[in-house]
Coordinates of C-alpha atoms and ligand atoms in Angstrom, one line a residue:
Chain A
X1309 CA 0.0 0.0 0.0
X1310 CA 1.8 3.3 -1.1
X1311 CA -0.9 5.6 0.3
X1312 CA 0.0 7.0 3.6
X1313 CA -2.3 9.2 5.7
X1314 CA -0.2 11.7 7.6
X1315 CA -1.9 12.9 11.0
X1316 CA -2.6 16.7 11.6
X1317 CA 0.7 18.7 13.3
X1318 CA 1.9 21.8 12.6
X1319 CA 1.4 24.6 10.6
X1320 CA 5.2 23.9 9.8
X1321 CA 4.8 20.5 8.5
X1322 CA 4.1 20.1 4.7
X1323 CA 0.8 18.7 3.3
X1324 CA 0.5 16.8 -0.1
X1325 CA -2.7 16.6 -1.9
X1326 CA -3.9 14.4 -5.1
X1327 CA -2.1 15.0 -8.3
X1328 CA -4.3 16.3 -10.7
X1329 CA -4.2 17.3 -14.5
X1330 CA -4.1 20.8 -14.7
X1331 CA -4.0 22.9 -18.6
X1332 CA -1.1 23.8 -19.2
X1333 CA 1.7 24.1 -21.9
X1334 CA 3.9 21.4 -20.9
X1335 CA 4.0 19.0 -18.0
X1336 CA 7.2 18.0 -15.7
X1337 CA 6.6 14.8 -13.8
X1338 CA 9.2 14.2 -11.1
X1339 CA 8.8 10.9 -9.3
X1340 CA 10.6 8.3 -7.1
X1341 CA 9.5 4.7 -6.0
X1342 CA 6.1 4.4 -5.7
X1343 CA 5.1 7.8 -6.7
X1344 CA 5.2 6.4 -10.2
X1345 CA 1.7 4.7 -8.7
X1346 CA 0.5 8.8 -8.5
X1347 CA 1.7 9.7 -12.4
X1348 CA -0.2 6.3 -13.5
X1349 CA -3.4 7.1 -11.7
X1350 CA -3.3 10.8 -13.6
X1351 CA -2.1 9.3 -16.6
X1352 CA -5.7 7.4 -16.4
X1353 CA -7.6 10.4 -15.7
X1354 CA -5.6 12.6 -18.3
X1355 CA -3.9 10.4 -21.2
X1356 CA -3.7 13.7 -23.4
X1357 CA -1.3 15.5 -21.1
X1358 CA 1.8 12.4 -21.8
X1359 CA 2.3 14.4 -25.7
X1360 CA 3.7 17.3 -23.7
X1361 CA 5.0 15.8 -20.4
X1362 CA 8.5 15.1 -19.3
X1363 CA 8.5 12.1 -16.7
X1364 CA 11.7 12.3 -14.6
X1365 CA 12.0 9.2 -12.3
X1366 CA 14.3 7.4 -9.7
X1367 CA 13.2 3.9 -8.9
X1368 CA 15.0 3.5 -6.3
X1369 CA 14.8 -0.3 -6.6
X1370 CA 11.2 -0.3 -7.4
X1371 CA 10.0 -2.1 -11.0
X1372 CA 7.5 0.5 -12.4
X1373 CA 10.3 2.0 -15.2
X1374 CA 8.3 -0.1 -18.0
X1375 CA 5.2 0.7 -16.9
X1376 CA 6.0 4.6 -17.1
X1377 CA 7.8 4.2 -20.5
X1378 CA 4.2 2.4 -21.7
X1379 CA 2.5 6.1 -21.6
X1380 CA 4.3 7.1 -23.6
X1381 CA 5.2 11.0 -22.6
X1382 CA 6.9 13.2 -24.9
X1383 CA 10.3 12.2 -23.1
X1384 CA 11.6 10.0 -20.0
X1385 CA 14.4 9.7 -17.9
X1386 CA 15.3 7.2 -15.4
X1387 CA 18.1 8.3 -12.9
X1388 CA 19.7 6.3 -10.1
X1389 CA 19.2 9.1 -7.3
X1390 CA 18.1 12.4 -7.2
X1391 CA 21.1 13.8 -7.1
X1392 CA 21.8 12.0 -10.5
X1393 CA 19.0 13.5 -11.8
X1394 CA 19.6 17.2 -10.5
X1395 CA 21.5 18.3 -13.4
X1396 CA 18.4 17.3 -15.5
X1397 CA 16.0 18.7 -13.3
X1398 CA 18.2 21.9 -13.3
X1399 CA 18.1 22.3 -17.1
X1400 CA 14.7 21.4 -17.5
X1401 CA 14.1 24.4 -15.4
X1402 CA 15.9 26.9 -16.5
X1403 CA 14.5 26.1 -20.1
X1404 CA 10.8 26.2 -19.1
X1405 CA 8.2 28.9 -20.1
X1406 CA 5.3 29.6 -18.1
X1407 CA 2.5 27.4 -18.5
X1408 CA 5.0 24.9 -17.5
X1409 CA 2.5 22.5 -14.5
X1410 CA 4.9 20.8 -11.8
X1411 CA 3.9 17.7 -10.6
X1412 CA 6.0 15.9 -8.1
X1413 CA 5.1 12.6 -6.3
X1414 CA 7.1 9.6 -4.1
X1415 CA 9.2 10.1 -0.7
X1416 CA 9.1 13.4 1.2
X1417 CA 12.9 14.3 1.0
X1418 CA 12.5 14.0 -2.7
X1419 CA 9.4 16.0 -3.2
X1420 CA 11.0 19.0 -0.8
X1421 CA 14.1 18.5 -2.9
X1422 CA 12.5 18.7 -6.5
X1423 CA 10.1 21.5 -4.8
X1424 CA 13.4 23.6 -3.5
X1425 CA 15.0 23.4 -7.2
X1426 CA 11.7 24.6 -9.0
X1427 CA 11.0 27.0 -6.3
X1428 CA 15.1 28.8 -7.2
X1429 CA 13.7 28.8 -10.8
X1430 CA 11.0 31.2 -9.6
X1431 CA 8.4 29.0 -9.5
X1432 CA 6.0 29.6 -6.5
X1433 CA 5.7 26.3 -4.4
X1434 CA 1.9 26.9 -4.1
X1435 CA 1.6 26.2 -7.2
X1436 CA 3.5 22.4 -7.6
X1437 CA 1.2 19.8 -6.7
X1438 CA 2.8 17.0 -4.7
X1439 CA 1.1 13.5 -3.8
X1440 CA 2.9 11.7 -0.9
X1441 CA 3.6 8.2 -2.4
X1442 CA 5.5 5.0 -0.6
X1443 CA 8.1 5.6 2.4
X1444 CA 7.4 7.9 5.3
X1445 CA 11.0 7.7 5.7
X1446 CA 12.4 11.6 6.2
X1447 CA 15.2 13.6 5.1
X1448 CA 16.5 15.3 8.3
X1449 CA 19.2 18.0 9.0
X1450 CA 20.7 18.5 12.7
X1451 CA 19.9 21.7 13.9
X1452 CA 23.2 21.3 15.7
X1453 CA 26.0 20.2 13.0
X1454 CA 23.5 21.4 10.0
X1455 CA 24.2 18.0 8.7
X1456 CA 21.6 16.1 6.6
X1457 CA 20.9 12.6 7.5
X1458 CA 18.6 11.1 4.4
X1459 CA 16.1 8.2 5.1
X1460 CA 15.7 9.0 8.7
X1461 CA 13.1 6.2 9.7
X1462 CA 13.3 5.8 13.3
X1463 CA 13.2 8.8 16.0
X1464 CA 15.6 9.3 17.9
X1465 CA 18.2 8.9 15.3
X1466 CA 21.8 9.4 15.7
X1467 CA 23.4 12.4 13.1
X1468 CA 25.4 10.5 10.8
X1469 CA 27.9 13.7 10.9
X1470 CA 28.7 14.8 14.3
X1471 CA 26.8 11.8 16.4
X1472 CA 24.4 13.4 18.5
X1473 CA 21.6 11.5 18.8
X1474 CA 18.6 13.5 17.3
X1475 CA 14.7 13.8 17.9
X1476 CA 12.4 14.0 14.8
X1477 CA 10.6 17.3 14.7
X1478 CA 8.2 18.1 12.3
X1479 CA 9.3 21.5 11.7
X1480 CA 10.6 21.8 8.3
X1481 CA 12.4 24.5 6.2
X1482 CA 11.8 24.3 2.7
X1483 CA 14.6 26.1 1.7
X1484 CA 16.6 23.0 3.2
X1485 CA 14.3 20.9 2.1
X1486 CA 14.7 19.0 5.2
X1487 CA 13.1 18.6 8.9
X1488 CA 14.9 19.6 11.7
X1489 CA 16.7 17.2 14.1
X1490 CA 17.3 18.0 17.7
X1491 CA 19.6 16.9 20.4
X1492 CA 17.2 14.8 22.8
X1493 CA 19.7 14.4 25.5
X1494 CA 21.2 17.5 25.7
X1495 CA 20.6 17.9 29.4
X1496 CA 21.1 14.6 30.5
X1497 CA 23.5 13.0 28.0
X1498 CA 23.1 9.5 27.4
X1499 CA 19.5 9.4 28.6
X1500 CA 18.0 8.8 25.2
X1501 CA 14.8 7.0 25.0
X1502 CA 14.7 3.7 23.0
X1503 CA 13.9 4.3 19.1
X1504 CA 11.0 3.7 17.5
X1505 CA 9.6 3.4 13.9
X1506 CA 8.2 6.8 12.5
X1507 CA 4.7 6.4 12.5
X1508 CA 4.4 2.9 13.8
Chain B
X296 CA 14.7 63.8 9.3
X297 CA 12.3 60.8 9.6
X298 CA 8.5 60.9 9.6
X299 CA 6.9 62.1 13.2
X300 CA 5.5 59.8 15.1
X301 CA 1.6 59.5 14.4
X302 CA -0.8 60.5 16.5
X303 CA -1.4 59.8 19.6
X304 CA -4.7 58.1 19.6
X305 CA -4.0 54.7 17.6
X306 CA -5.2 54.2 14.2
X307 CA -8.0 51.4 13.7
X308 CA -5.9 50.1 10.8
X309 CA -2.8 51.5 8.9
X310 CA -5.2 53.2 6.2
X311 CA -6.5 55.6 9.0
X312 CA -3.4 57.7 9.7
X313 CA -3.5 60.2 8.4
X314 CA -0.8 62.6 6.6
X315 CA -1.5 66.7 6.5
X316 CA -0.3 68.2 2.4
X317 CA -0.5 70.8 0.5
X318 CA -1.1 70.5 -3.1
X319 CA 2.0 71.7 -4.8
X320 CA 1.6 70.8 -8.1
X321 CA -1.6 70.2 -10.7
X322 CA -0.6 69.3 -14.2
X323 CA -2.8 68.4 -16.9
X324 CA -1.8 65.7 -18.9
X325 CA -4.7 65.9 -21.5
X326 CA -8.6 66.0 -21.8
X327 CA -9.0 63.5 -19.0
X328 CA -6.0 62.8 -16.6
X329 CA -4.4 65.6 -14.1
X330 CA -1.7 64.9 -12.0
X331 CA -1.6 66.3 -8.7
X332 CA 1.0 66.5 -6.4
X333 CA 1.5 66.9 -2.8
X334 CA 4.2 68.0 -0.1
X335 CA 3.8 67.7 3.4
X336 CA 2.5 70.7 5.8
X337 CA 5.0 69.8 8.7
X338 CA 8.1 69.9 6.4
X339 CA 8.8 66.0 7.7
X340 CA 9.3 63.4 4.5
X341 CA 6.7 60.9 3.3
X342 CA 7.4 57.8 3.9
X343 CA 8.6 55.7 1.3
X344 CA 6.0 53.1 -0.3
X345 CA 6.3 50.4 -2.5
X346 CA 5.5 50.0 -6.5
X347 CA 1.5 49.6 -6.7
X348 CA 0.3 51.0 -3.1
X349 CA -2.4 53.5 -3.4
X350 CA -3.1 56.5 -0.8
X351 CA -6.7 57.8 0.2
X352 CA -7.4 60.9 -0.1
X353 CA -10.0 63.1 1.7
X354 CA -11.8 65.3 0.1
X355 CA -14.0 68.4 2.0
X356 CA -17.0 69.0 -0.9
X357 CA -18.7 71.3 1.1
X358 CA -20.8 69.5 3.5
X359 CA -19.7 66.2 2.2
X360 CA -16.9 64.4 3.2
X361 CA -15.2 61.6 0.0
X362 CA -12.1 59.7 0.4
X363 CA -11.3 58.0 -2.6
X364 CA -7.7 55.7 -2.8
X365 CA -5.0 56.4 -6.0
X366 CA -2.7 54.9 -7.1
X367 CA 0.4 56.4 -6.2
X368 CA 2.8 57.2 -9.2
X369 CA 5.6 58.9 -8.1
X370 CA 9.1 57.5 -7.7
X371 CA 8.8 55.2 -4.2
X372 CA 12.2 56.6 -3.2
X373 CA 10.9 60.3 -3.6
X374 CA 10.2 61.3 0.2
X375 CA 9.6 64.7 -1.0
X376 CA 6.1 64.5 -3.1
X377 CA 3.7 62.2 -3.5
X378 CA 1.7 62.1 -7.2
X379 CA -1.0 61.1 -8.3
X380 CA -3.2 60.8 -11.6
X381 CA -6.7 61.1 -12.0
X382 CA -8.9 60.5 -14.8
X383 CA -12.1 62.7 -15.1
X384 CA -15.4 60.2 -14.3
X385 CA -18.1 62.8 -15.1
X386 CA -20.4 59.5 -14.1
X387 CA -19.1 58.8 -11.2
X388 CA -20.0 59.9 -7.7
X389 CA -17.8 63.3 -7.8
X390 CA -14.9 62.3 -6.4
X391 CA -12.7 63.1 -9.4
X392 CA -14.5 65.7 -10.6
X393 CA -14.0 67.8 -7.5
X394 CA -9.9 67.2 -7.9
X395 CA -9.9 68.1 -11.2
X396 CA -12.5 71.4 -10.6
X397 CA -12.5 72.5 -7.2
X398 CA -8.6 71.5 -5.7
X399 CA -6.1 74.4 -6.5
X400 CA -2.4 74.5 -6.3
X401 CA -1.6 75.6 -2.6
X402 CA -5.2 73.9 -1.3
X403 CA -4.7 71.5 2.1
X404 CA -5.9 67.8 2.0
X405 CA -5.3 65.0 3.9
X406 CA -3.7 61.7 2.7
X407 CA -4.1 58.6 4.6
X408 CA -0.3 56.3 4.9
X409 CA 0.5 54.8 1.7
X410 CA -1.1 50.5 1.4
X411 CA 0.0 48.2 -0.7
X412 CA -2.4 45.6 -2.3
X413 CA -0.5 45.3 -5.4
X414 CA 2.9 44.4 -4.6
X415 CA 5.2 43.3 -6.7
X416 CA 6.3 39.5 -6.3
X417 CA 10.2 40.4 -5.8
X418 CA 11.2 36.8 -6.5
X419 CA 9.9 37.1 -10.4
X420 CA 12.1 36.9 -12.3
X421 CA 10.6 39.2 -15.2
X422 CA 7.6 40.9 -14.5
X423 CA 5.3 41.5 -17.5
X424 CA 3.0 44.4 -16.7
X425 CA -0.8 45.1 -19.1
X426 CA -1.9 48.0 -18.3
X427 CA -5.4 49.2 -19.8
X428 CA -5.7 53.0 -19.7
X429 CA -5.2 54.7 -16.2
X430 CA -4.4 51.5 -15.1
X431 CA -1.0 52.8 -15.7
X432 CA -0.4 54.6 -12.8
X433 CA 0.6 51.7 -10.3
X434 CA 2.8 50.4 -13.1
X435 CA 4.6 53.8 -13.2
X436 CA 5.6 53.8 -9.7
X437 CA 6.5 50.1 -10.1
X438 CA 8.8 50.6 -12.9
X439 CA 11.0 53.7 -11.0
X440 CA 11.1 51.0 -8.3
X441 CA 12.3 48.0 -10.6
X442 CA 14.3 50.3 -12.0
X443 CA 16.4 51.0 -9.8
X444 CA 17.6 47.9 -9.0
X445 CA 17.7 47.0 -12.7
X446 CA 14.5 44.7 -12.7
X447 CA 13.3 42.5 -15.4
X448 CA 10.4 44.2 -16.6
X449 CA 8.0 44.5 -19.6
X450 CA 5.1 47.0 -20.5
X451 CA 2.3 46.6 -22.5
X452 CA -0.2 49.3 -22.3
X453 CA -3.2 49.6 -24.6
X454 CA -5.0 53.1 -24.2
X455 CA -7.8 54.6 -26.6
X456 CA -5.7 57.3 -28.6
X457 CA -2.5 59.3 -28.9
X458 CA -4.1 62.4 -27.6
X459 CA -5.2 59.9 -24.0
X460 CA -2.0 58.1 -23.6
X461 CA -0.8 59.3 -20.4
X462 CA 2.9 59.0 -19.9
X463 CA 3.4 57.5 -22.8
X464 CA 5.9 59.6 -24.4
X465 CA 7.9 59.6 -21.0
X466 CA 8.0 55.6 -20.9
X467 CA 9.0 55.6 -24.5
X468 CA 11.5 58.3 -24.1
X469 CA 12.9 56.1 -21.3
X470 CA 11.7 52.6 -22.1
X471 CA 12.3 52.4 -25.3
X472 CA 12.5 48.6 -25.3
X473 CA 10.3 47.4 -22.9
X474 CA 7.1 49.8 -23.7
X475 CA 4.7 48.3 -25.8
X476 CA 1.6 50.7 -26.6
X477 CA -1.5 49.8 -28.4
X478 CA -4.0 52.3 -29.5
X479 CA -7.8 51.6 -29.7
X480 CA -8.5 53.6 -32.1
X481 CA -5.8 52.8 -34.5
X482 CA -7.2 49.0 -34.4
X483 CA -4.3 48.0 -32.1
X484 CA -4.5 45.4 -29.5
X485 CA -2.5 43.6 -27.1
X486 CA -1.3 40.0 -28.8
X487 CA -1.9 38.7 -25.6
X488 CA -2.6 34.7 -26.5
X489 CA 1.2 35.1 -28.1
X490 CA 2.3 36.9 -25.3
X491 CA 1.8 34.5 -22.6
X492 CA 3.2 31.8 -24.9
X493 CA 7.1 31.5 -24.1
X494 CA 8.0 34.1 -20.9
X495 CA 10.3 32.6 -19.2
X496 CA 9.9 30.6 -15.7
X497 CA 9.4 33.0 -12.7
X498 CA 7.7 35.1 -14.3
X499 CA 5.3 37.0 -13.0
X500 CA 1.9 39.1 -14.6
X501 CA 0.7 41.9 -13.2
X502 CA -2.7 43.8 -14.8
X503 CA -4.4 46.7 -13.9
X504 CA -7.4 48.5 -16.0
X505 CA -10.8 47.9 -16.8
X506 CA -12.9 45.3 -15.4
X507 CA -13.0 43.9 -19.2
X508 CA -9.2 43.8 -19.4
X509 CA -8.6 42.3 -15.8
X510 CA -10.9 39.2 -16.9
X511 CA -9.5 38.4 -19.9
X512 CA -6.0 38.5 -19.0
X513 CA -6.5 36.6 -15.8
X514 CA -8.9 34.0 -17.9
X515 CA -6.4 33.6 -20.6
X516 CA -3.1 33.4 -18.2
X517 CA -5.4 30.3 -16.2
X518 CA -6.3 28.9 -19.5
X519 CA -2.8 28.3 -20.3
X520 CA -1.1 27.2 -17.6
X521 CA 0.5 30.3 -15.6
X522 CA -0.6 29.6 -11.8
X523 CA -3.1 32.2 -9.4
X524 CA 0.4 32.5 -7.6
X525 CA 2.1 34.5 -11.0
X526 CA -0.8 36.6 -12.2
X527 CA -1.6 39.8 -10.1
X528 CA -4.7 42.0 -10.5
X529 CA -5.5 45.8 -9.0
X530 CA -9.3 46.7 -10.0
X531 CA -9.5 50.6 -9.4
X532 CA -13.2 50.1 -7.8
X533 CA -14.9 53.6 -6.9
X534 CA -17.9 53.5 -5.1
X535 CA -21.1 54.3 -6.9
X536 CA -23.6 56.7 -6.5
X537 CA -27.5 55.2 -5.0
X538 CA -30.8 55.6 -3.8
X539 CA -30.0 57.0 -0.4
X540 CA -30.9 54.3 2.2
X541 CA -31.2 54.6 6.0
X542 CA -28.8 52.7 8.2
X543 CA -29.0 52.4 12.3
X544 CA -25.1 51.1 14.1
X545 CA -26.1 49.3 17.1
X546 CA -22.7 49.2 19.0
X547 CA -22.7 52.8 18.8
X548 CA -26.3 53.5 18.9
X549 CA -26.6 55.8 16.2
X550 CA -28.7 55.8 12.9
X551 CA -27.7 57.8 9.8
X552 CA -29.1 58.4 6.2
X553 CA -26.8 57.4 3.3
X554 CA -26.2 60.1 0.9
X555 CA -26.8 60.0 -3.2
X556 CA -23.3 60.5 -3.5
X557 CA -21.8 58.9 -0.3
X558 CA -20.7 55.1 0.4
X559 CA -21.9 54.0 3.3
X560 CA -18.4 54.1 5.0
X561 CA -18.0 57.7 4.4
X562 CA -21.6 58.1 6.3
X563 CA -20.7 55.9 9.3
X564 CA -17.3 58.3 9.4
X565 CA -19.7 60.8 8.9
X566 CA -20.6 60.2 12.2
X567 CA -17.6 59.9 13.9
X568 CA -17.4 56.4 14.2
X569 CA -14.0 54.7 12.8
X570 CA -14.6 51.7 11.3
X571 CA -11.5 49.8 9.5
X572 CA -10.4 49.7 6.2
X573 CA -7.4 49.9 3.6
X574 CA -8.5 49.8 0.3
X575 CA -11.6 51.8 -0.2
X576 CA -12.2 49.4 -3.2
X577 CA -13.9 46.5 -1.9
X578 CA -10.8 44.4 -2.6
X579 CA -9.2 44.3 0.9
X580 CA -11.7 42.8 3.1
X581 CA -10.9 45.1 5.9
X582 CA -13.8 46.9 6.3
X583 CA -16.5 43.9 6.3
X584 CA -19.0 44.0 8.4
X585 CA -22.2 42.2 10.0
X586 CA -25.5 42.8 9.0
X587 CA -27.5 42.1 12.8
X588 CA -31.1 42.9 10.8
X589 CA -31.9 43.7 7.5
X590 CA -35.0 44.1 5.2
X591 CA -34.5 44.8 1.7
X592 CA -32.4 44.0 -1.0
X593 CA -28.4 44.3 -0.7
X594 CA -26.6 45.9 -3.7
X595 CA -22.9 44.1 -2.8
X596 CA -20.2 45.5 -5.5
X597 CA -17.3 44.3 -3.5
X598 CA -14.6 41.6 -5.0
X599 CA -14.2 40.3 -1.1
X600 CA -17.5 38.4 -0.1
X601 CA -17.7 34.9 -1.7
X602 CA -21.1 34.6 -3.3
X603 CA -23.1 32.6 -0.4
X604 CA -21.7 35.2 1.9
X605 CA -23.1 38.0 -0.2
X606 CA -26.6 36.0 -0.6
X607 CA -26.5 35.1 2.9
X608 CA -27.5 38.7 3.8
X609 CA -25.6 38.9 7.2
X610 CA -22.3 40.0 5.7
X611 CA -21.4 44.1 3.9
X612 CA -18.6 45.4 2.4
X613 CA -19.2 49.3 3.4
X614 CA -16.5 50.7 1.6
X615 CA -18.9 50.0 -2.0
X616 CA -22.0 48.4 -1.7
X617 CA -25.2 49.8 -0.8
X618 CA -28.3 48.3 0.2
X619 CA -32.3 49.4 -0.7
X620 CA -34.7 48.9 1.7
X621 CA -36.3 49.4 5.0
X622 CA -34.0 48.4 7.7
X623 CA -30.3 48.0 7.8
X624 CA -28.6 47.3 11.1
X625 CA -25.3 47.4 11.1
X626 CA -22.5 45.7 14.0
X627 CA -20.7 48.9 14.3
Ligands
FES2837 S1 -12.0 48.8 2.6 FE1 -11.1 47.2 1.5 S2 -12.9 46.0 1.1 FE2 -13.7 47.8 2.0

């Protein structure tokens, strides 16, 4: 099951919605993992918008490369990680025209990440739909060290830069694209609860 | 020398202080648009504003009281004078006509702090401005601002004739390559399907004219593709004249006749009461208010409510709309 339902918290934590086909010029499709699941379901809804869409997608291990490739959108790229397919994304980007529609659907660190890199090409992130697809796993950076640990899926953690052993807040900066880890036994060092799963 | 504190009683809302001028300048421009511009009585310096913020201005017609908002067009650096331009409405409720009639150079008026409901987005990166006759003047301050910072900017400003083009020979003169005019009656007209087609990313549209014009370049910029977040919109929204119409406050306990040529804010300041507002336009949503009891029909001209609220008959926008009928009761 790929659909996760994220409880209410703060204003600072992001919110993903439904992709949806939207008119536009062209179409950018960003994806990793199961978020491939999201571009199939529009591609159902909208089969008209693949002649102008460019899917970008990072399987991570996941099988659904094929199965994008069979819609047939006006081009496709498959990259090993997102920072593989940066320099694509990049360049894509800073070619676009308005009435250019952003879609962006999978794991939370790549979503922020993709969001970040559209939102430098002066793109306003109200504007990019995300759908949450697959892991709940975070992309985290210590407050402390600034450090980002990706694929955070337990809380506490432990900084995989300077150590500390880090509580998972849902405070997030977009501009990091990241959520902010903070020390948990900062009074009391060594007194750090037991880890659990996020969300479990 | 900075500006002196304001008064000592505090404002309801940053569109209620209030700034004492002199008008120091009037300049015609041509059969319908005057400038006029203002310095301050107390010899302090405006504040600065930003591109697209309008001022309100009070006029004394005799017995009545209007305040009407402009855009302000003057350089947003220039802490000297403030400008604006004002097109003749011999339909409208007077407002205009007693600037460009009864206001002489040397005359006092007040002006209410500069407010700013069309920003510019400072992260574009190109700003594409369509500007439909004296929907120029927020682009003019806008364009001193981008300008000096060398913004990305683009004009394209369709007016009925030569002899009505305000400012176009000093944008040209200046501009000459990123002024676009288009004259109505020389069968001209903005290109504007072509003209969304291909701006680059992070851009962002800005338009500002009449009601016509503001539709169809927010319809077509939706249509293809460019999101609410990129497309910006000023409506210069001047109250309208009415049957007069009786209205009672219940907070403060007083009742008061609306005026031909009065909104209904300007008779509840009338009477000394302050309620809020910014825009005077019935854009802002600062001055809404609850109707406690009402019999009649509402006349709701405001861009605020959403169309249940203004059907729902417990909801006005004072600043524009009007109301005919028996009994209005007002939570003011
Ligand atoms: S004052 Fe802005 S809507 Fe009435």
């Amino acid at each position: 099951m790929s659909v996760f339902k994220f409880p209410e918290s703060i204003r600072s934590r992001p919110v993903y919605g439904i992709l949806e086909p939207r008119p536009g010029r062209s179409h950018l499709m960003i994806a990793d993992c199961e978020g491939a699941e999201a571009i199939l379901d529009l591609a159902a809804q909208a089969s008209d918008l693949m002649a102008n869409t460019h899917i970008i997608f990072i399987p991570n291990g996941t099988l659904f490369g094929p199965k994008l490739q069979e819609l047939n959108p006006a081009q496709y790229y498959e990259g090993p990680s997102f920072a593989a397919a940066l320099s694509r994304i990049q360049r894509v980007l800073s070619d676009a025209v308005m009435g250019l529609q952003i879609y962006l659907t999978g794991t939370e660190g790549m979503m922020g990440q993709a969001q970040n890199e559209a939102m430098q090409a002066g793109y306003d992130y109200t504007a990019i739909q995300t759908e949450h697809r697959g892991s709940v796993a975070r992309r985290m950076q210590c407050v402390h060290c600034k450090g980002i640990t990706e694929d955070v899926i337990i809380d506490p953690f432990e900084c995989s830069h300077c150590g500390l052993n880090l509580f998972v807040r849902d405070h997030y900066s977009r501009r990091i694209a990241a959520f902010q880890g903070v020390c948990i036994d900062a009074e009391d060092p060594g007194n750090v609860p037991a880890s659990v799963e996020l969300y479990s | 020398m900075t500006a002196p504190a304001p008064n000592s009683t505090a404002p309801k809302s940053i569109g209620a202080e209030k700034i004492k001028v002199i008008v120091s300048a009037i300049v015609p421009l041509n059969n319908l648009v005057t400038r006029f511009e203002f310095k301050r009585i107390d010899g302090y310096q405006f504040p600065t504003f930003s591109g697209g913020a309008h001022t309100v201005v009070e006029m004394q017609d005799g017995d009545l009281k209007r305040s009407n908002p402009y855009s302000l067009m003057s350089d947003p650096a220039e802490t000297e004078t403030y400008a604006i331009s004002v097109r003749r409405d011999d339909q409208g409720r007077g407002g205009s006509l007693f600037l460009h009639q009864k206001v002489q150079v040397g005359a006092t008026m007040t002006l209410s702090s500069p407010v700013n409901l069309f920003s510019l987005d400072l992260r574009a990166r190109k700003h594409l401005f369509v500007a439909g006759g004296i929907g120029i003047t927020p682009f003019m301050a806008q364009i001193k601002q981008l300008d000096a910072v060398h913004g990305n900017w683009e004009l394209h400003y369709s007016c009925r004739s030569p002899e009505l083009g305000s400012y176009v020979d000093e944008l040209c003169a200046k501009h000459a390559h990123s002024v676009n005019i288009y004259y109505d009656d020389k069968k001209q007209s903005i290109d504007l399907e072509n003209l969304l087609d291909g701006q680059p990313i992070g851009t962002h549209l800005y338009v500002c004219g009449p009601k016509g014009m503001i539709d169809w370049v927010r319809r077509s910029a939706a249509s293809a593709g460019w999101p609410d977040a990129h497309v910006h919109h000023e409506e210069f929204l001047a109250p309208q004249p009415g049957k007069p119409f009786a209205v009672r406050l219940a907070k403060s306990g007083l009742s008061v006749e609306v005026g031909e040529h009065e909104s209904l804010l300007e008779a509840i300041e009338r009477l000394g009461v302050e309620p809020p507002y910014l825009c005077r336009g019935g854009a802002c949503g600062q001055c809404e208010t609850d109707v406690l009891e009402s019999e009649g029909i509402f006349i709701h001209r405001d861009h605020w409510l959403e169309d249940d609220e203004k059907s729902s008959g417990i909801k006005i926008m004072p600043c524009v709309s009007r109301f005919d009928g028996k009994i209005l009761v007002l939570d003011r």
